[in-house]
CSV table of C-alpha atoms and ligand atoms in Angstrom, one decimal:
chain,number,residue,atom,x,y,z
Z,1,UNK,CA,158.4,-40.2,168.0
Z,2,UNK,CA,155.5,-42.6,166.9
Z,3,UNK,CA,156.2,-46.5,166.6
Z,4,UNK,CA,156.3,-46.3,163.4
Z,5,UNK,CA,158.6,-43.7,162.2
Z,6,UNK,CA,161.0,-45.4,164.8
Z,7,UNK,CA,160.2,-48.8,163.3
Z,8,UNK,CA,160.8,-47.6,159.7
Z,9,UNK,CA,158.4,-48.8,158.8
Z,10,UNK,CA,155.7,-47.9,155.5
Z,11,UNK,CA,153.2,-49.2,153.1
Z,12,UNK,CA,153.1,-47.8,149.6
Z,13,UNK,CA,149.4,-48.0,148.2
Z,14,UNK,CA,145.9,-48.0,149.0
Z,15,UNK,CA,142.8,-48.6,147.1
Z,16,UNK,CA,143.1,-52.2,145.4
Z,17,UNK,CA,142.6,-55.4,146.9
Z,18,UNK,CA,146.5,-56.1,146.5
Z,19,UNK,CA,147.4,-53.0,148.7
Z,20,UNK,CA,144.6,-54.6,151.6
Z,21,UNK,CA,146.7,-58.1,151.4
Z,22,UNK,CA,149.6,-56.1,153.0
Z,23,UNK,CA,147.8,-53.8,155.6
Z,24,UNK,CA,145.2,-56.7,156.2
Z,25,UNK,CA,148.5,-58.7,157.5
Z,26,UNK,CA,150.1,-55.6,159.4
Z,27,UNK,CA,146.3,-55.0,161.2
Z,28,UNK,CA,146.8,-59.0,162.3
Z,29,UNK,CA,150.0,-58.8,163.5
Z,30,UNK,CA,149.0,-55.3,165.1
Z,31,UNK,CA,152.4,-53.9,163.4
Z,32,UNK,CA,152.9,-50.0,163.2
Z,33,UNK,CA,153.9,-48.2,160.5
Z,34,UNK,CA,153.4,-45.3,157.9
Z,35,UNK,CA,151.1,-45.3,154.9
Z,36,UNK,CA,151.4,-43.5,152.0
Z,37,UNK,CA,148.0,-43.4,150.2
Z,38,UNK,CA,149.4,-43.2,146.6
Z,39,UNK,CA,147.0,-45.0,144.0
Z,40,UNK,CA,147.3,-47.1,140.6
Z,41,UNK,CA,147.0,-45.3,137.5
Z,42,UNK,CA,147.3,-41.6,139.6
Z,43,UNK,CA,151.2,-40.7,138.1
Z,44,UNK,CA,151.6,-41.8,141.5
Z,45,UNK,CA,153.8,-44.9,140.9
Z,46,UNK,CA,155.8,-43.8,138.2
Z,47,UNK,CA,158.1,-41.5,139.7
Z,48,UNK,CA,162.0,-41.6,140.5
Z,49,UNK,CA,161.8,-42.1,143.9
Z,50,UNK,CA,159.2,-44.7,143.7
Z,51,UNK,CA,160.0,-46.2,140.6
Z,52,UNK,CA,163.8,-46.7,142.4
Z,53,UNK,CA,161.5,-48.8,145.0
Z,54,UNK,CA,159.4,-51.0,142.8
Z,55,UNK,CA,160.6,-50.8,139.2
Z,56,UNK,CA,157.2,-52.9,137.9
Z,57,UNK,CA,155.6,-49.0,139.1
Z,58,UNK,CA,152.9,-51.2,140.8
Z,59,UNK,CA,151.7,-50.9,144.5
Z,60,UNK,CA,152.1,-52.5,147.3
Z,61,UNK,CA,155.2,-52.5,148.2
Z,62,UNK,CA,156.8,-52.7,151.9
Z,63,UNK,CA,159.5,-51.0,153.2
Z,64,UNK,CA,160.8,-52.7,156.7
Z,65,UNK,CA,163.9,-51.0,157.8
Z,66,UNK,CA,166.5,-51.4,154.9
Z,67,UNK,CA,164.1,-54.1,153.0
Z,68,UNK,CA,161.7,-53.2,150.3
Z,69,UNK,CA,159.5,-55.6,149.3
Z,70,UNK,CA,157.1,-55.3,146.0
Z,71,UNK,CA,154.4,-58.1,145.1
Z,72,UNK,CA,151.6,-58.4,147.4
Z,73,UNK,CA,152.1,-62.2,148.3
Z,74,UNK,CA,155.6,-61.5,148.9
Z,75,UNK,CA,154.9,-59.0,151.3
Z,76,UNK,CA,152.3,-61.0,153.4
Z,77,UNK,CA,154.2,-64.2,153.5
Z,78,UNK,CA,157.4,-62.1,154.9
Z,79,UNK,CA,155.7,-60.4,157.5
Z,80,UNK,CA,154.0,-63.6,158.6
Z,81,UNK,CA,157.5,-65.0,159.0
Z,82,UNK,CA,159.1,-62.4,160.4
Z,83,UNK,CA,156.2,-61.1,162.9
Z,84,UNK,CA,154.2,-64.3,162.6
Z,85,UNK,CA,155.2,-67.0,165.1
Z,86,UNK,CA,153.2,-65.3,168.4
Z,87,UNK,CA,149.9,-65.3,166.6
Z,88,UNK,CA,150.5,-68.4,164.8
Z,89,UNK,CA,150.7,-66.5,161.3
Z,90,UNK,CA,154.1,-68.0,160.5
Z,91,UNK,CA,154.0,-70.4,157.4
Z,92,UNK,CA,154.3,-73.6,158.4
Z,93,UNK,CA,158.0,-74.5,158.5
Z,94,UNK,CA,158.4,-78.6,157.6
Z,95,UNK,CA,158.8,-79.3,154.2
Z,96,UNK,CA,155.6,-81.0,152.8
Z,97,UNK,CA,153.3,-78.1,155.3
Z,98,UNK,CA,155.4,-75.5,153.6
Z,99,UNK,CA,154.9,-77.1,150.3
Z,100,UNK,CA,151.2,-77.3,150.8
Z,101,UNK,CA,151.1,-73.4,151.8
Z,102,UNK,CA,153.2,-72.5,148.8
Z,103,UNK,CA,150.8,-74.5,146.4
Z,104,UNK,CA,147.6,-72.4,147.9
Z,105,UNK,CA,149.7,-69.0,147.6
Z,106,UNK,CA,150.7,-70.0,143.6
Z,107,UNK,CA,147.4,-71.7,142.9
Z,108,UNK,CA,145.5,-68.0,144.6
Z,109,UNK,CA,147.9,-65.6,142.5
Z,110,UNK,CA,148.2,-67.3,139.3
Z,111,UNK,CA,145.0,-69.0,139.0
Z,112,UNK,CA,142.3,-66.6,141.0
Z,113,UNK,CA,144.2,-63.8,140.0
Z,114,UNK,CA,147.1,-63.1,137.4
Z,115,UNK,CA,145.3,-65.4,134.8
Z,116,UNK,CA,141.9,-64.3,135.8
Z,117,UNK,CA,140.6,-61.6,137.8
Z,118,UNK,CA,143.5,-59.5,136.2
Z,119,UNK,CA,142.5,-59.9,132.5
Z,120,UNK,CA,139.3,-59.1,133.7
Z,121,UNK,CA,140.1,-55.5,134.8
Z,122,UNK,CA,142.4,-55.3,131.9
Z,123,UNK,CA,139.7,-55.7,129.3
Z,124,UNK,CA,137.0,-54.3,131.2
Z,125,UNK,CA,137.4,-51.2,133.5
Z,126,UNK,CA,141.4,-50.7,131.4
Z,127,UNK,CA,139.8,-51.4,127.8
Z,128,UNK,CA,140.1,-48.1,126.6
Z,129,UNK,CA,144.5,-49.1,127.7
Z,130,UNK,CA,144.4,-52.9,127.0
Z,131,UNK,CA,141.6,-52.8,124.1
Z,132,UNK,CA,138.0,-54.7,123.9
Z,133,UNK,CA,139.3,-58.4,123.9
Z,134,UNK,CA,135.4,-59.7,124.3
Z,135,UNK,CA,137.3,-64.0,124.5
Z,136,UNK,CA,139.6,-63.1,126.6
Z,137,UNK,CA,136.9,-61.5,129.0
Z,138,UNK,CA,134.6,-64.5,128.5
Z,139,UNK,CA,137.2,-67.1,129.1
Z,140,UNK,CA,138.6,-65.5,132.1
Z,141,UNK,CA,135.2,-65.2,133.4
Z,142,UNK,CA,134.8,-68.9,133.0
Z,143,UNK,CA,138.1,-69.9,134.1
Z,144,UNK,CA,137.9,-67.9,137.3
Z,145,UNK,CA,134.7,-70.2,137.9
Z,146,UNK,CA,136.0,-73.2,137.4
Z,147,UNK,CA,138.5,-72.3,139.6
Z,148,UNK,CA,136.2,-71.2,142.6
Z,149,UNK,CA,135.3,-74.8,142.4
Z,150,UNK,CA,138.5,-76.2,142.4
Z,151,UNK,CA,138.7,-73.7,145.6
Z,152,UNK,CA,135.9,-75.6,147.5
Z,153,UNK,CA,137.6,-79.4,146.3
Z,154,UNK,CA,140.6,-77.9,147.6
Z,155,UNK,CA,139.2,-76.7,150.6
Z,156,UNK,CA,137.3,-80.1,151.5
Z,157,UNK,CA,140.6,-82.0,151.2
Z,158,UNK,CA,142.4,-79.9,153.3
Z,159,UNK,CA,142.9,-82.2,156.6
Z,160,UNK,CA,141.4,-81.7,158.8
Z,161,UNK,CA,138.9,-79.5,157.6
Z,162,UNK,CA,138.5,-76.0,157.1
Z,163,UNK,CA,137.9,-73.6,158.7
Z,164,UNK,CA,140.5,-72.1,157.2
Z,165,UNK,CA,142.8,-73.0,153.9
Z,166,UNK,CA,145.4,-75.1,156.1
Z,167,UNK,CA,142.5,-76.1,158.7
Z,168,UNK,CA,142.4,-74.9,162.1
Z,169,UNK,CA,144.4,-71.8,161.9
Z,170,UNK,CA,144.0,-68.5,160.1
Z,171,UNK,CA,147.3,-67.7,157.3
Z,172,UNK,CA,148.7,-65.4,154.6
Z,173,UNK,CA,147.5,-67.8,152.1
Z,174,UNK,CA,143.5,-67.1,153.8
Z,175,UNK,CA,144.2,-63.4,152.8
Z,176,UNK,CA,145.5,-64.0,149.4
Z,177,UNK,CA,142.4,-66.2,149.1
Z,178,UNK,CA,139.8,-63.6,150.6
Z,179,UNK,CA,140.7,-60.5,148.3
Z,180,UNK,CA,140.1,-62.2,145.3
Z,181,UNK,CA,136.7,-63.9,146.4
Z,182,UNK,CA,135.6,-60.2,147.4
Z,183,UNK,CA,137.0,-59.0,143.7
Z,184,UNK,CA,135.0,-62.0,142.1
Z,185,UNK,CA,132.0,-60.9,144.1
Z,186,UNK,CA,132.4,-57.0,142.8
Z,187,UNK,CA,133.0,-58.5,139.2
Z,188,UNK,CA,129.5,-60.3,139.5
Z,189,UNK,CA,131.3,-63.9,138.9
Z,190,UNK,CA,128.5,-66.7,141.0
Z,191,UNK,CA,130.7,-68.2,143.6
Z,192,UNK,CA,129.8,-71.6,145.5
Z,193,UNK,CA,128.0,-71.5,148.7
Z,194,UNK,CA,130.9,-73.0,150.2
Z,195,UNK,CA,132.9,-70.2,149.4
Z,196,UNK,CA,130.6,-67.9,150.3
Z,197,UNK,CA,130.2,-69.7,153.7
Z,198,UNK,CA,133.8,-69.4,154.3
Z,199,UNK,CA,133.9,-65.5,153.2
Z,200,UNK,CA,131.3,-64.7,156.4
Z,201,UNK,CA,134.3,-66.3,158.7
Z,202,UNK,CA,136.9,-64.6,157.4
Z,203,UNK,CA,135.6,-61.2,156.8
Z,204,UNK,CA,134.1,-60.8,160.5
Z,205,UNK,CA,137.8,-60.8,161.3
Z,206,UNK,CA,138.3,-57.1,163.0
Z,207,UNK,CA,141.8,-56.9,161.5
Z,208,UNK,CA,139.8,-56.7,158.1
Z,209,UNK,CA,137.6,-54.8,159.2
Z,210,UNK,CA,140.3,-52.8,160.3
Z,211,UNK,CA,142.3,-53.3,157.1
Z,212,UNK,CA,139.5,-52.0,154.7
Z,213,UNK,CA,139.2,-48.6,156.9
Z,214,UNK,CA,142.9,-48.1,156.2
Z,215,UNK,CA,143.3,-49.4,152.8
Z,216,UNK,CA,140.8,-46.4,151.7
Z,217,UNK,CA,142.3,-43.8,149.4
Z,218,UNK,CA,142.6,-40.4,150.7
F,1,GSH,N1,151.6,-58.9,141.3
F,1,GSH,C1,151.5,-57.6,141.9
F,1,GSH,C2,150.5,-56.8,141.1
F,1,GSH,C3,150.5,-55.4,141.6
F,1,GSH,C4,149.5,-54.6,140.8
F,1,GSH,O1,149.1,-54.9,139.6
F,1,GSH,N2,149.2,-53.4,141.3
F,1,GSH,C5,148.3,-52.5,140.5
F,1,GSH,C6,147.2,-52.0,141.4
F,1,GSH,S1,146.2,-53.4,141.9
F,1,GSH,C7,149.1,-51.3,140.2
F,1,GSH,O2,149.9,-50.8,140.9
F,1,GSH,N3,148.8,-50.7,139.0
F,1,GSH,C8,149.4,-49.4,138.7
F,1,GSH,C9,149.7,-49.3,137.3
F,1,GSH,O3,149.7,-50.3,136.6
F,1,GSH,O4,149.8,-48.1,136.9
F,1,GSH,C10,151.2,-57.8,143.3
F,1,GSH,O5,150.5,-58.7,143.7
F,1,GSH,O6,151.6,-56.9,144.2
């Protein structure tokens, strides 16, 4: 019987960069388990069966035995706990490390993301769903830049410094970070060489190189 299947373990999604934060995190912690390629906007996520798993109808979502997990950052930070601590991919556990983690994992989801790269694809590529919302577009455009720098301030006050969001060692909150850099970068937004700097590192990582390869649809 393969690992997996005796694990119990699947992924739910390919084909966005939300599905690559949870197999990017399985390929680091060399994890095995089943995917099952079903896409956004296919039918795909709106049956019974999977709509009993993630009611939002949205992929990623993680099932781990008896535990199913929905929302992207959920499902990296769990799996770093839970598989984490050989490779170091634990979040930190003392209070103000933990809290410093937890402020890059918000500030990556609501700010680089939800409030910003989302609208983008809602107005653009969805329009014809969401509707031509030209300000909305322009603003989220502009506030996903002024955001990238807030990345690289961020970044430069992390102690000690870089290369990676907590310093010396690679986390979840790196992955969150990386996928929407790499979806800035496809949406034509100018990043900071500084960002672009610390994209090389991370992206020369073989679990993503590993991670994209699985994450394809089909
Ligand atoms: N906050 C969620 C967002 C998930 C999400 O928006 N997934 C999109 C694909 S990137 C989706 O499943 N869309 C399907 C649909 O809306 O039909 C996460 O990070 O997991």
């Amino acid at each position: 019987m393969p690992d997996a299947v005796k694990e119990n373990r699947v992924i739910w999604g390919v084909g966005t960069s939300r599905t690559l934060r949870a197999h990017w995190m399985l390929c680091e912690l060399d994890l095995p388990y089943e995917r099952r390629p079903i896409t956004s906007r296919s039918g795909e996520t709106l049956t019974a069966e999977y709509t009993q798993l993630n009611p939002s109808q949205k992929i990623p979502v993680l099932q781990d035995g008896d535990l199913v997990l929905s929302e992207s950052a959920a499902i990296v930070n769990y799996l770093g706990t839970a598989y984490g601590a050989a490779r170091g991919l634990c979040p930190p556990s003392s209070p103000r490390e933990r809290a410093r983690y937890d402020q890059w994992c918000f500030f990556v989801m609501m700010e680089l993301d939800a409030n910003t790269l989302y609208v983008i694809r809602k107005h653009e590529d969805l329009h014809k769903i969401y509707g031509e919302a030209p300000n909305a577009l322009q603003a989220a455009r502009d506030g996903f830049a002024r955001q990238a720098h807030a990345t690289v301030q961020r970044l430069s006050a992390s102690a000690p410094y870089g290369p990676y969001v907590l310093g010396e060692c690679f986390c979840g909150a790196d992955i969150l970070l990386t996928t929407c850099l790499i979806g800035a970068i496809r949406r034509k937004i100018e990043l900071p060489d500084a960002l672009h700097d610390y994209l090389k590192r991370i992206t020369a990582r073989d679990a993503y190189q590993r991670a994209l390869q699985i994450n394809q649809p089909g």
